[in-house]
Amino acid sequence: MQIAIEPLISRCRPGWSLPGKFYSDEEVYRHDLARVWRTGWLFAGHSCEIPKAGDYFTLAVDTDSIIVARGDDGSVHGLHNVCRHRGSMICTEPAGHVTRLVCPYHQWTYGLDGCLLACRGMPDDLDKTQFGLVRVHAREAEGLIFISLAQNPPPFEPGLETLSPLLRPQGFNRAKVAKVVDYLVEANWKLVWENNRECYHCNFNHPQYIKANFDHYNADDATPRIREAINTVVARSEQKWAEADLAPTHKQTGMTLFPDAENNIWFSANRTPLVEGWVSESMDGRRVAPLMGDYRDADVGTLRIRTLPNFWNHSSCDHGVSTRLLPAGPQRTAVRVYWLVDEKAVEGRDYELARLMPFWQLTSEQDWRICERQQRGVNSSAYQPGPYSTFKEYNVDGFVRWYLQKVKRDA
Ligand code: FES
Ligand SMILES: [Fe+2]
């Protein structure tokens, strides 16, 4: 797809926010879909959502509905949810369990891997091998499922090698989804990411988050007292976690550097200490569910994971919270937030949603309101790009540079 993106890009000023069209224009959105959303790896969901053969869920990347199903051999298949007869959507439920995928229109029947098995009423000489469901690439790693709509996706292995050792102790492949909340955020997907990439806004907007974390402080406002507090928890954590192979990988104030636009790094994870006295990102800092994965001690700080263009996760010793973004229009993003706990944890006995959810539910909803207000502002004829803080918005700048490279690059 060709649009006049270059003149728009030439108006971008390094270190400043993007011109308004990037957040509102239909053509730019279509270009984003082609160059960002249909090229890389997208987080689809968790392995524990489809534990058995025949389990499936669907997700929508703009107008493309995708089925993610567990096959008879245990592997995960990604399939376009479009019948090869006359194009009906096949699965209309968001999730379920089937032995075959049967089109509701004329009952063409497909295997869980997308092969056409039966098409009653068609001539005997119809070559069924030519009418399987269109496949998308699917990979499963450490309890997370990624898909790619690209014909030739970038290699998945570098991400896997970087993320796996950090993710493994959290035990997402021995987890269950305790709760999911869906949001339709009235903001362009890039505004949602830009907001995620800075904590400049945290002090005034996230009263819960800032009690547990250090990353809202930066080089400009980390006082000697704050530095001492960080050094104390880092020193204790390093001593304690080194034996368990859980040593912190991010030890300073401020957010870890991500993304790396120059090297097109779309994934990252780090473990970082929580403030003294907090073992979980919960309202009071105390544990709200049984320990997850390999953890034998609640004091393991917080594990943070992010993959562009659509996933981040914050995990504590006892629970993980995943956020998945999907583009749903130039000014609309479908967001799903998942709360995960150990697979054996029983609601009412081992955890209560009323204690598990508020920290990230409040923080997430505070962010969605921020993004929607910003969308309304950038839609104004008076909007013009503004300068980023070098102390606090270096990752927003990094994200914008990553994005511009993706949309500039010849597909
Ligand atoms: S459209 Fe699916 S069987 Fe006809
Ligand atoms: Fe935020």
Short mmCIF file of C-alpha atoms in Angstrom, two decimals, residues 43 63 103 143 155 162 164 210 245 247 382 386 410:
data_model
loop_
_atom_site.label_atom_id
_atom_site.label_comp_id
_atom_site.label_asym_id
_atom_site.label_seq_id
_atom_site.Cartn_x
_atom_site.Cartn_y
_atom_site.Cartn_z
CA PHE A 43 1.19 -11.26 21.43
CA THR A 63 -10.70 -6.46 10.50
CA CYS A 103 -18.28 -23.24 8.99
CA GLY A 143 3.46 -19.76 28.44
CA PRO A 155 13.20 -14.48 13.37
CA THR A 162 16.46 -12.98 25.62
CA SER A 164 13.05 -17.07 28.25
CA ILE A 210 4.25 5.10 42.71
CA ASP A 245 19.24 -16.92 39.75
CA ALA A 247 19.27 -11.16 40.40
CA ALA A 382 -4.58 23.99 17.64
CA GLY A 386 5.76 19.55 21.66
CA ASP A 410 10.35 -0.58 2.32
#
